[in-house]
Tab-separated table of C-alpha atoms in Angstrom:
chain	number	residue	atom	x	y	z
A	1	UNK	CA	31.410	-117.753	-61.564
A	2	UNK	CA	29.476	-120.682	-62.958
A	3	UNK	CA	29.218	-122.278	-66.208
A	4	UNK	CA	26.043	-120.498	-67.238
A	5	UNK	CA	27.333	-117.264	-66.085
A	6	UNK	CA	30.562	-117.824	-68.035
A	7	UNK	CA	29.296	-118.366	-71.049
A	8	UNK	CA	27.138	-115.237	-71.213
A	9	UNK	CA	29.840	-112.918	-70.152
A	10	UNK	CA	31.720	-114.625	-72.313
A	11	UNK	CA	29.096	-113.841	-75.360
A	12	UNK	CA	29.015	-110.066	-73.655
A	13	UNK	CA	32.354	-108.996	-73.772
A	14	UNK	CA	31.327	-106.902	-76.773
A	15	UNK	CA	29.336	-104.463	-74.489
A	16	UNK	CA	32.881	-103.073	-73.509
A	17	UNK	CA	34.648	-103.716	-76.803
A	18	UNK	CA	36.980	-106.293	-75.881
A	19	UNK	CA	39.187	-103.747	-78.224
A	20	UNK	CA	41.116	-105.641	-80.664
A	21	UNK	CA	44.935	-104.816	-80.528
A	22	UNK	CA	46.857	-103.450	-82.917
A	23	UNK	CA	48.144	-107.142	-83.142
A	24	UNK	CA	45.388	-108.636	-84.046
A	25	UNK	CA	43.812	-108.605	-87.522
A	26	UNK	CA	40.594	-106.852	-87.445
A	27	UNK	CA	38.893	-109.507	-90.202
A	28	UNK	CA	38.697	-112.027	-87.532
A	29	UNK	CA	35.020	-113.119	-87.169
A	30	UNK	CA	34.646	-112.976	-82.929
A	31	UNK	CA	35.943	-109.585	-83.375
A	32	UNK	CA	33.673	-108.578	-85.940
A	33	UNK	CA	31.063	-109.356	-84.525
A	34	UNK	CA	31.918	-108.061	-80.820
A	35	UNK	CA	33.732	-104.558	-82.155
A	36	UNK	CA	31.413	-102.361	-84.105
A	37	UNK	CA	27.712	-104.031	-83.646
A	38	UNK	CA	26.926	-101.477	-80.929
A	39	UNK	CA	25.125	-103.232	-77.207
A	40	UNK	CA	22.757	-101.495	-74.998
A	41	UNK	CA	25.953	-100.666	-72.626
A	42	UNK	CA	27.604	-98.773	-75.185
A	43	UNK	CA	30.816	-98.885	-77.551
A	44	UNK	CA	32.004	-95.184	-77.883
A	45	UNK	CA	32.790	-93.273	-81.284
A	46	UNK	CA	30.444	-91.331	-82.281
A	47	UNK	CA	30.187	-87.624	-81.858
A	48	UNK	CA	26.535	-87.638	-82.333
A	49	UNK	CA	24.553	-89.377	-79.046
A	50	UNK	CA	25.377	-89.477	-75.700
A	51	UNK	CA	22.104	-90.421	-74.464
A	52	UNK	CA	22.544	-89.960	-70.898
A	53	UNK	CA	22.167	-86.186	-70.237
A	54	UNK	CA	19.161	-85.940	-72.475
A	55	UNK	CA	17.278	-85.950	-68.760
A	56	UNK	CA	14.688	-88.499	-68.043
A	57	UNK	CA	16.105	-91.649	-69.074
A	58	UNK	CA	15.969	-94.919	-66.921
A	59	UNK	CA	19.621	-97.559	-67.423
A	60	UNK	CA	19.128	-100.865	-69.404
A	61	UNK	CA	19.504	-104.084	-68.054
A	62	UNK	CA	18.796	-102.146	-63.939
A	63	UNK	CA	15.948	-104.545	-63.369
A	64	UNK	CA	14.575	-107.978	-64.530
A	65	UNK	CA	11.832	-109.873	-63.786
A	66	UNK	CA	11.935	-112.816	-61.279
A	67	UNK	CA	12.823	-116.325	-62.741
A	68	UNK	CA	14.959	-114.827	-64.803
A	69	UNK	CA	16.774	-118.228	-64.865
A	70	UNK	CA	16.370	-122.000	-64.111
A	71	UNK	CA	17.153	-121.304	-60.552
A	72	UNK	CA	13.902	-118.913	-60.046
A	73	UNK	CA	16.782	-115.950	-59.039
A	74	UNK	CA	17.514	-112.965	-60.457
A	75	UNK	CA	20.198	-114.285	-62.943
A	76	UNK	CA	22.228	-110.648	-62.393
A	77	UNK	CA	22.923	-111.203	-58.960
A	78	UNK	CA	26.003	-111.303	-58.427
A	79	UNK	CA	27.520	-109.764	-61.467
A	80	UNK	CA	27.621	-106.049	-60.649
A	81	UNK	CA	29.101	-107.062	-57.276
A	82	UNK	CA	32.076	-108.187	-59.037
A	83	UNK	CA	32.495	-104.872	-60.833
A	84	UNK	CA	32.395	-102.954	-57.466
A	85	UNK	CA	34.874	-105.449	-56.373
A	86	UNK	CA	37.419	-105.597	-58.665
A	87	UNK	CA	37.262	-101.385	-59.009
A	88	UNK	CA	38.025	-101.250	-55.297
A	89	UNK	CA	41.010	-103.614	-55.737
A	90	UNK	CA	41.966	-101.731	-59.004
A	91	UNK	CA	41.902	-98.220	-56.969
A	92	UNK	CA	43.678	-100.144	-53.621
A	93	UNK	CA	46.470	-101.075	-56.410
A	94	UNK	CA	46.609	-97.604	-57.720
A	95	UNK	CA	46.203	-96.149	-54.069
A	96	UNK	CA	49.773	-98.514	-53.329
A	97	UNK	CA	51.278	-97.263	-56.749
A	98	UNK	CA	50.811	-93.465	-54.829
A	99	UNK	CA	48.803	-92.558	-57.898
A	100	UNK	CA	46.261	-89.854	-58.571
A	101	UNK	CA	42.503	-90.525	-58.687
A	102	UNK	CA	42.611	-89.940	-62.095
A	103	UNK	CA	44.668	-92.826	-62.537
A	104	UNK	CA	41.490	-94.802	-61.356
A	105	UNK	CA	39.013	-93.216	-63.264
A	106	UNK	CA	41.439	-94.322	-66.537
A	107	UNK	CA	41.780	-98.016	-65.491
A	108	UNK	CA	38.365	-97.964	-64.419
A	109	UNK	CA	37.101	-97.148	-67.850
A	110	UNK	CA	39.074	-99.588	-69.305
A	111	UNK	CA	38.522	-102.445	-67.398
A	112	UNK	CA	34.378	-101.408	-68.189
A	113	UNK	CA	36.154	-100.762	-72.103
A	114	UNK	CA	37.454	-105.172	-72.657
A	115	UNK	CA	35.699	-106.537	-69.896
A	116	UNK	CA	32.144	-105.219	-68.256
A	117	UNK	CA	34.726	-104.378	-65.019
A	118	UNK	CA	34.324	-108.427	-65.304
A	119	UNK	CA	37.104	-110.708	-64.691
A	120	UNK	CA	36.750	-113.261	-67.510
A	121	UNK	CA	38.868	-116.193	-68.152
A	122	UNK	CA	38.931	-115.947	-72.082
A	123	UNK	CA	38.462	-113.300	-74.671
A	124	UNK	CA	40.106	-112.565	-78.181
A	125	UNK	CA	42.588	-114.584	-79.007
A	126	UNK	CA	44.394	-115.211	-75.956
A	127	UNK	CA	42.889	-112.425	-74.104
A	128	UNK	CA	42.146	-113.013	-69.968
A	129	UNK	CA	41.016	-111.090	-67.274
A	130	UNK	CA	39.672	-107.502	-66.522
A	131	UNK	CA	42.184	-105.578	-68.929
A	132	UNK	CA	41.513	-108.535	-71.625
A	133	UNK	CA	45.618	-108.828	-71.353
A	134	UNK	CA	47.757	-110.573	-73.731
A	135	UNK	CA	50.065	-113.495	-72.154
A	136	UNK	CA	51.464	-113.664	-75.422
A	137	UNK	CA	52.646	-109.891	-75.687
A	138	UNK	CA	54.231	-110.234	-72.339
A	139	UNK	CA	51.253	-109.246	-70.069
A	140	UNK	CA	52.161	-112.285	-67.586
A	141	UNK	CA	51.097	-115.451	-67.566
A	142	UNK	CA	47.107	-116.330	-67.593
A	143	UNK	CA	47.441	-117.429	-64.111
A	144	UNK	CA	48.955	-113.880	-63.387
A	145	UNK	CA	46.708	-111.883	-65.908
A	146	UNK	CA	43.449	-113.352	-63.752
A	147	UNK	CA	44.607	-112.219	-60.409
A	148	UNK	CA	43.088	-108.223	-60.821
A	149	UNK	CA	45.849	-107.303	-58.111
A	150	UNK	CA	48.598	-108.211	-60.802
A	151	UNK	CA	46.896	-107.426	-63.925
A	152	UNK	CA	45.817	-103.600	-62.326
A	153	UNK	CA	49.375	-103.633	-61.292
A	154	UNK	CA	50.152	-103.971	-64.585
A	155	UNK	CA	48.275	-101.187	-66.024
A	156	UNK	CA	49.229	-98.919	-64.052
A	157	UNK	CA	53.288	-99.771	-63.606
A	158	UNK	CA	53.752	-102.142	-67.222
A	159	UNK	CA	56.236	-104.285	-67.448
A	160	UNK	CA	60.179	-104.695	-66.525
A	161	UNK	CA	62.144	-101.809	-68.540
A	162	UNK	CA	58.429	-100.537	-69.418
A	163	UNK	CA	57.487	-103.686	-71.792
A	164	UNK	CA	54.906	-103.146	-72.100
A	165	UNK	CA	54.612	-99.878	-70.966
A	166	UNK	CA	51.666	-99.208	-68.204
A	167	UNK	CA	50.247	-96.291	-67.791
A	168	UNK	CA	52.833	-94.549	-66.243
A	169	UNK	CA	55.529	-95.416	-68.474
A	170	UNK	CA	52.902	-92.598	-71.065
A	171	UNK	CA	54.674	-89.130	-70.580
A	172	UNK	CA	52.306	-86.648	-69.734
A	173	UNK	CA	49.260	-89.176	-68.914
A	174	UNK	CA	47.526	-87.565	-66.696
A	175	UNK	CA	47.518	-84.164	-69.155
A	176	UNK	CA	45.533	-86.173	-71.440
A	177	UNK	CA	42.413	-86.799	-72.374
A	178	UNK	CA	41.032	-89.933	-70.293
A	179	UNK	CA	40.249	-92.212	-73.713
A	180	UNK	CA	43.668	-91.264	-74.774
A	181	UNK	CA	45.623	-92.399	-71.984
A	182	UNK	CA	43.765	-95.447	-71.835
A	183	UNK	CA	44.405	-96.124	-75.305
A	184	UNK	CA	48.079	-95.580	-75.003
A	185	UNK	CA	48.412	-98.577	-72.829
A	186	UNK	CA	46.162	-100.887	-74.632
A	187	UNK	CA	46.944	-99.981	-78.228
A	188	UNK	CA	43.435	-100.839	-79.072
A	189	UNK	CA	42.538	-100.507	-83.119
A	190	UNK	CA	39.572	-98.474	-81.832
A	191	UNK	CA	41.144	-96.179	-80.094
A	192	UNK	CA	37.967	-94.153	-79.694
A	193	UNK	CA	36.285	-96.979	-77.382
A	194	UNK	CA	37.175	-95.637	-74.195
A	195	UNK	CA	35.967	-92.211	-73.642
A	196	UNK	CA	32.488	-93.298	-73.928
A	197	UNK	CA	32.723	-95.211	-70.608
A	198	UNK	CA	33.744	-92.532	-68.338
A	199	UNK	CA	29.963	-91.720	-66.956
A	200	UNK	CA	29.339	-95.211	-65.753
A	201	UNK	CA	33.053	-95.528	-64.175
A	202	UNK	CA	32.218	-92.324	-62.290
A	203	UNK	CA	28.675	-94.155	-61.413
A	204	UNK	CA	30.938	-97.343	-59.923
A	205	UNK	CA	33.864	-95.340	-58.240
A	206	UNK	CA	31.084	-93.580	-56.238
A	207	UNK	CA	28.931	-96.638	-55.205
A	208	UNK	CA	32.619	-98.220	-54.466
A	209	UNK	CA	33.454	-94.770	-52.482
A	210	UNK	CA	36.343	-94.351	-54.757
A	211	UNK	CA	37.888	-90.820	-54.469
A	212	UNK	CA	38.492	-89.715	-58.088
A	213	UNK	CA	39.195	-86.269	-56.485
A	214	UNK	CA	42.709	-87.860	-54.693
A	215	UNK	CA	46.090	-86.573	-55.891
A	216	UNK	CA	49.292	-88.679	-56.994
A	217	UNK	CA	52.070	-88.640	-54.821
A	218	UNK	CA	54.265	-87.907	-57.659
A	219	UNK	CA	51.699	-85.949	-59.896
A	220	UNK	CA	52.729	-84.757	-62.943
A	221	UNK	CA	48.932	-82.854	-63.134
A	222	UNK	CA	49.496	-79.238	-63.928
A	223	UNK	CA	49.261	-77.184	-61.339
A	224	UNK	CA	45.442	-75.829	-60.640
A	225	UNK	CA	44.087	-78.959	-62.698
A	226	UNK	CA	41.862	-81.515	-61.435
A	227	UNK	CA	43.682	-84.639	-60.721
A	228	UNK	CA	40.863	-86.527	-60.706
A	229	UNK	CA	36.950	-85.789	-60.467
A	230	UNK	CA	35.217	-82.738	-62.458
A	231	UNK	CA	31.803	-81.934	-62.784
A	232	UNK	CA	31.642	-81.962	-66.386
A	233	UNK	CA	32.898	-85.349	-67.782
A	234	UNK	CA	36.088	-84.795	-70.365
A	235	UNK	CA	34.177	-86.229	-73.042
A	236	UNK	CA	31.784	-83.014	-72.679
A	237	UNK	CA	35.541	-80.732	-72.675
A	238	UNK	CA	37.263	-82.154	-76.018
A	239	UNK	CA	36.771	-83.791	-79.244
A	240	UNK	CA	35.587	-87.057	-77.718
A	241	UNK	CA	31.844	-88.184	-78.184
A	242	UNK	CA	29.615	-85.158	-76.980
A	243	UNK	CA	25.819	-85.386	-76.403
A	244	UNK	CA	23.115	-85.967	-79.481
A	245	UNK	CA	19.673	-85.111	-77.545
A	246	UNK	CA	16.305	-84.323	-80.009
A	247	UNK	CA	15.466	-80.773	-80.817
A	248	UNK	CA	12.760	-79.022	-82.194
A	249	UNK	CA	13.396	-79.571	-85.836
A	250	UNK	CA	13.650	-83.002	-84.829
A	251	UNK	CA	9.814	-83.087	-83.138
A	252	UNK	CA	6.883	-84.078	-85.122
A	253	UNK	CA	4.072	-81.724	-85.362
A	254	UNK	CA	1.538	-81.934	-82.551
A	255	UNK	CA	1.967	-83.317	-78.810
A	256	UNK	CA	4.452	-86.372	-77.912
A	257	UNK	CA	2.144	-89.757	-76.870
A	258	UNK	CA	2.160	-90.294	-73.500
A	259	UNK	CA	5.497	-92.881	-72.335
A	260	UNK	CA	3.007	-96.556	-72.136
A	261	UNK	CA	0.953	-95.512	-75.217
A	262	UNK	CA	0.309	-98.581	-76.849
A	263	UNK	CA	2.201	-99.334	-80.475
A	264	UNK	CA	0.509	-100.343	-83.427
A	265	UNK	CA	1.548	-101.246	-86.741
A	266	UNK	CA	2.074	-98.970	-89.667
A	267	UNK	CA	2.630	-99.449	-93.095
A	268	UNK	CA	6.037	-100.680	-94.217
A	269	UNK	CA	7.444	-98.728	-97.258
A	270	UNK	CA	11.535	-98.785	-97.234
A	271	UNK	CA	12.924	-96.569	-99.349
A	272	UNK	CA	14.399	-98.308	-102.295
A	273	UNK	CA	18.361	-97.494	-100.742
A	274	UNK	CA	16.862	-100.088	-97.432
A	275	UNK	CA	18.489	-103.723	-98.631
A	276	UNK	CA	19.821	-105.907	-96.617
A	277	UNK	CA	20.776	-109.901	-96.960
A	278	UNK	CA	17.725	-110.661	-94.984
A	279	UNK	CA	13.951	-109.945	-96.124
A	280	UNK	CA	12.040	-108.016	-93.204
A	281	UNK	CA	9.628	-111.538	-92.862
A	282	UNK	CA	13.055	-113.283	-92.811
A	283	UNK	CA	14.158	-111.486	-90.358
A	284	UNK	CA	11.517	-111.595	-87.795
A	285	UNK	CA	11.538	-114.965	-88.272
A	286	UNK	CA	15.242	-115.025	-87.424
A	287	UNK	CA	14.903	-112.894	-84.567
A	288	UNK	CA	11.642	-114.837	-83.215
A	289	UNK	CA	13.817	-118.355	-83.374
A	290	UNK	CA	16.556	-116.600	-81.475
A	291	UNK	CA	14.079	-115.794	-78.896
A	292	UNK	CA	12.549	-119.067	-78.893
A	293	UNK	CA	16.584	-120.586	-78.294
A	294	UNK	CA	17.030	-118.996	-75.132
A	295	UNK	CA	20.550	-118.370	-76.400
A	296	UNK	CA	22.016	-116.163	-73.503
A	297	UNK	CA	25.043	-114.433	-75.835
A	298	UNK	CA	23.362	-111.115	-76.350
A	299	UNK	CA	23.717	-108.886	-73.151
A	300	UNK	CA	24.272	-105.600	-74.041
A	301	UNK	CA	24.621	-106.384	-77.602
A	302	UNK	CA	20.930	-104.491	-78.910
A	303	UNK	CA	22.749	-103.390	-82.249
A	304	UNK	CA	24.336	-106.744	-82.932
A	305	UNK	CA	21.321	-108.433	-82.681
A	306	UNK	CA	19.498	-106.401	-84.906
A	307	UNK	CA	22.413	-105.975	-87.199
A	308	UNK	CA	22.452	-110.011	-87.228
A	309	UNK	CA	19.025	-110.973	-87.860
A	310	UNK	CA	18.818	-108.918	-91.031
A	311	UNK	CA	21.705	-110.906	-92.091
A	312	UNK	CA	24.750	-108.489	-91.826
A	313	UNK	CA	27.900	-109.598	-89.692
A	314	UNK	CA	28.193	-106.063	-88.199
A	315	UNK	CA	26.120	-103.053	-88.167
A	316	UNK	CA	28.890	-100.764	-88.605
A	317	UNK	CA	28.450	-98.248	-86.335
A	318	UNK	CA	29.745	-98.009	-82.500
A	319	UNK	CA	25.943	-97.308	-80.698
A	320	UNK	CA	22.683	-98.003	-80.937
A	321	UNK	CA	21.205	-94.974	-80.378
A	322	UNK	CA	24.053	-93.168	-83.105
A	323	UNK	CA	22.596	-95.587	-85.690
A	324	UNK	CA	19.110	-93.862	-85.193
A	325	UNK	CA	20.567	-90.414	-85.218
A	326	UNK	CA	23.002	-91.320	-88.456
A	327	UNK	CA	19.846	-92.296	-89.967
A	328	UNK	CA	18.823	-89.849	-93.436
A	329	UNK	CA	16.461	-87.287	-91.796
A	330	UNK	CA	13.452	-88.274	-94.006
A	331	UNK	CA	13.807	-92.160	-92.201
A	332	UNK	CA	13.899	-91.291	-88.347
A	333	UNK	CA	10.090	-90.997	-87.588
A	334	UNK	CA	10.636	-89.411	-84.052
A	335	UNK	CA	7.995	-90.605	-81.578
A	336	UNK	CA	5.792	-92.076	-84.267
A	337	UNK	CA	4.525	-95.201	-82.204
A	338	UNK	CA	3.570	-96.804	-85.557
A	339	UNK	CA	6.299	-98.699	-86.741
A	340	UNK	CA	5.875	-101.173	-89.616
A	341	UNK	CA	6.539	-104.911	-88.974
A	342	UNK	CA	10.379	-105.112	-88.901
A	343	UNK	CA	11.098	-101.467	-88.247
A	344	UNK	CA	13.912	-100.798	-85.444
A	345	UNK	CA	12.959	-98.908	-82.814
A	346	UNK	CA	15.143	-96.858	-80.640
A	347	UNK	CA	14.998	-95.664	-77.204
A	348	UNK	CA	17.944	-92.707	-75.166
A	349	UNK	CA	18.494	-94.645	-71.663
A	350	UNK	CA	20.591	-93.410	-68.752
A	351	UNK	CA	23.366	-95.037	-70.728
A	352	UNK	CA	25.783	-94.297	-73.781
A	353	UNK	CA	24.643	-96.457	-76.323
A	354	UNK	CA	20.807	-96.044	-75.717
A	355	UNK	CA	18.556	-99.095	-76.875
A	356	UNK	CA	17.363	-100.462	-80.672
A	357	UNK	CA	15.197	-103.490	-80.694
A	358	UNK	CA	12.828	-104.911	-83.806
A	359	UNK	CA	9.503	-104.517	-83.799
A	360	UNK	CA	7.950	-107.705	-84.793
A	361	UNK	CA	3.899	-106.549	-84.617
A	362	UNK	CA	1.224	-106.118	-82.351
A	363	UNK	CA	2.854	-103.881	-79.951
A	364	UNK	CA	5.397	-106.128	-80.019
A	365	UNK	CA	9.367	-106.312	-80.148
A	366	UNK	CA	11.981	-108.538	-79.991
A	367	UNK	CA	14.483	-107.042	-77.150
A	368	UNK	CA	17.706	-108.277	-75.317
A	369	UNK	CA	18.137	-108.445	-71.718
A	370	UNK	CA	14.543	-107.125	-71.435
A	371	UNK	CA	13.494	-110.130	-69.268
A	372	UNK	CA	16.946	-112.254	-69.240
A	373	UNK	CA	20.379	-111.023	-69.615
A	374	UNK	CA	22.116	-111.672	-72.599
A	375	UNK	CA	18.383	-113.686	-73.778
A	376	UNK	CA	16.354	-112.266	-76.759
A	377	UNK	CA	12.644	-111.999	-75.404
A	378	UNK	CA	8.838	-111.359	-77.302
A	379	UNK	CA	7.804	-108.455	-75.249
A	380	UNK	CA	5.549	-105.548	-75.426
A	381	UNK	CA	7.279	-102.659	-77.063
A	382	UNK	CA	6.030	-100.287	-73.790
A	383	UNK	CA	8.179	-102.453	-71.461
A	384	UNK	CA	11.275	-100.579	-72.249
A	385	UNK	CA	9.887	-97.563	-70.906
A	386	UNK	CA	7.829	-99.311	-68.102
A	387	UNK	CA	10.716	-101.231	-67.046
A	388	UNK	CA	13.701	-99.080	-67.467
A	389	UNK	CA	12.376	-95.879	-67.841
A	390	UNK	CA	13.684	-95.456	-71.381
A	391	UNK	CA	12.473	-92.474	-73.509
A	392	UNK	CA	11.424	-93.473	-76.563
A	393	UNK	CA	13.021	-91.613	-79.937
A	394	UNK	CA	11.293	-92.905	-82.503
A	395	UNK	CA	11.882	-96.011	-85.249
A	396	UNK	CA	13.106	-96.271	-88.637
A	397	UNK	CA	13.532	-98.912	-91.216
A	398	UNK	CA	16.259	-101.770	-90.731
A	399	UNK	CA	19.066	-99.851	-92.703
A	400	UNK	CA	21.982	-100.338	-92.333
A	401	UNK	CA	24.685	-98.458	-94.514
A	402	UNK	CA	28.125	-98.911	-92.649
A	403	UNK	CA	27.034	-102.940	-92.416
A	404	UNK	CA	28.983	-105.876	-93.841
């Protein structure tokens, strides 16, 4: 991985949490602003959207326009290579551990939880590699913690005497709910992080031809459960984040515009509970100068950005599209394509956390990882459904009530 690359996954950990540990003090600023902003890639906790099963909805950051860096290549290539790759050596380790599919599918979405599947050489604190271990708390040493052999290893078996305990020092892990097993091995202050990346794990372990279905040598699976695959994900079977999709009392009167209608701007009139550090002209003008940086720290991070340039160090909520759908009723103006200068617009994707960008006038918004990942780009509001195949939900004004 090379310097540029680096440094934007480094910026992106947020898009899987990087979860803080219980360890760690949850004031600290990185963490702040990587746990809680919400990315296009999702942070799970809410039990309002899961955007994926609303049907027609393209995945973020799937294609990007050529040139995309200084080299004239694709500046993604590469990158999901390395996830397939380090889930096949994370299911070979569980495969010589003699454990269940299952096992997989929880590693897998933790790895996608702290890292992107990614195996990054710095993170919280003193947190390395794909698990965002801990040499400090007896994970291994860096050197160890970057080698994805040991550090899966380590997941899955812990530590001498079970300190600290992997996953199959948890009684009764594989009875659990996914999220909850994960989140008894990482002790993460968010415990709720995890379940929300179970769809795209199950999207990997398939293009990886991971069996999910395979059985545990010593299974402790109750007998006539799945070990591994189902065809309804568990966050769809418990209390973890179940699916938000519009319904008729959520439709504006008259016909939906057609997905490329062109967006023009609307009258801005917050309601007076809409204040934020930032004016909306500030704002733009933040977000514009952010484009016009070519920072690369915002892949996957649509809610942070948004959050950011309106002056607030986190948005407060886990996903973008949850923000839309925590919205008051009478400031979600579903499908309007009419936003006022400033307004955030939302779109479901084929993803968790759907999309939020800010519309910055003329048909325009300013969007991450729209042309560039992790870059803020001026772009016609319509590319997010040309270009992803994004449905949009509609826009409402920057609030922000769970911010800080």
């Amino acid at each position: 991985m090379d310097s540029r690359q680096a440094a934007m996954l480094a910026s992106g950990v947020a898009r899987r949490g990087a979860a803080l540990k219980l360890v760690v003090p949850a004031g600290i600023l990185f963490f702040v602003f990587l746990i809680g902003l919400g990315i296009v890639g999702g942070i799970a906790g809410s039990s309002q959207a899961s955007a994926a099963s609303c049907g027609g909805a393209g995945l973020p950051d799937a294609e990007y326009e050529s040139g995309g860096d200084s080299t004239g290549t694709d500046s993604t290539d590469g990158l999901h290579a390395q996830q397939v790759k380090n889930a096949t050596i994370i299911d070979a380790e569980a495969v010589k551990a003699k454990l269940s599919g299952r096992a997989t599918l929880i590693a897998l979405m933790t790895g996608l939880q702290e890292s992107t599947l990614l195996n990054l050489d710095q993170g919280d604190r003193d947190s390395v590699g794909v698990f965002q271990q801990r040499p400090s708390t007896g994970w291994g040493t860096k050197e160890q913690i970057m080698n994805v052999n040991y550090s899966a290893r380590m997941f899955f078996l812990g530590g001498d005497g079970g300190d600290p305990p992997g996953l199959t020092d948890i009684g009764g892990w594989e009875r659990m709910e996914l999220g909850t097993a994960a989140q008894k091995v990482q002790r993460s202050a968010y415990p709720s992080l995890y379940a929300g990346q179970e769809s795209e794990a199950r999207r990997i372990a398939k293009e990886a031809g991971i069996n999910l279905n395979r059985s545990g040598a010593a299974s402790t699976q109750p007998s006539g459960t799945p070990s591994g695959d189902t065809t309804t994900p568990s966050d769809a079977l418990s209390g973890a984040p179940t699916e938000r999709c519009e319904t008729e009392d959520d439709q504006q009167d008259g016909p939906a515009p057609k997905p490329g209608t062109a967006f023009r701007d609307g009258d801005a009139n917050w309601p007076a509970q809409v204040k934020n550090p930032r004016s909306t002209a500030d704002a733009v003008k933040w977000a514009r100068r952010e484009a016009d940086s070519g920072s690369t720290k915002w892949y996957r991070k649509c809610l942070a950005f948004v959050a950011i340039s309106y002056g607030w160090s986190f948005s407060g909520t886990n996903y973008a599209i949850d923000h839309y759908w925590e919205m008051p009723s009478t400031m979600r103006h579903n499908r309007d394509r009419n936003p006022p200068v400033g307004a955030l617009m939302y779109w479901r994707t084929d993803s968790r956390a759907g999309h939020v960008a800010i519309y910055v006038g003329n048909g325009e918004i300013a969007s991450n990882d729209i042309r560039s990942p992790g870059r803020i780009s001026i772009v016609p509001a319509t590319d997010i459904e040309s270009k992803w195949g994004a449905v949009y939900e509609g826009w409402a004004p920057p609030y922000f009530p769970k911010g800080g």
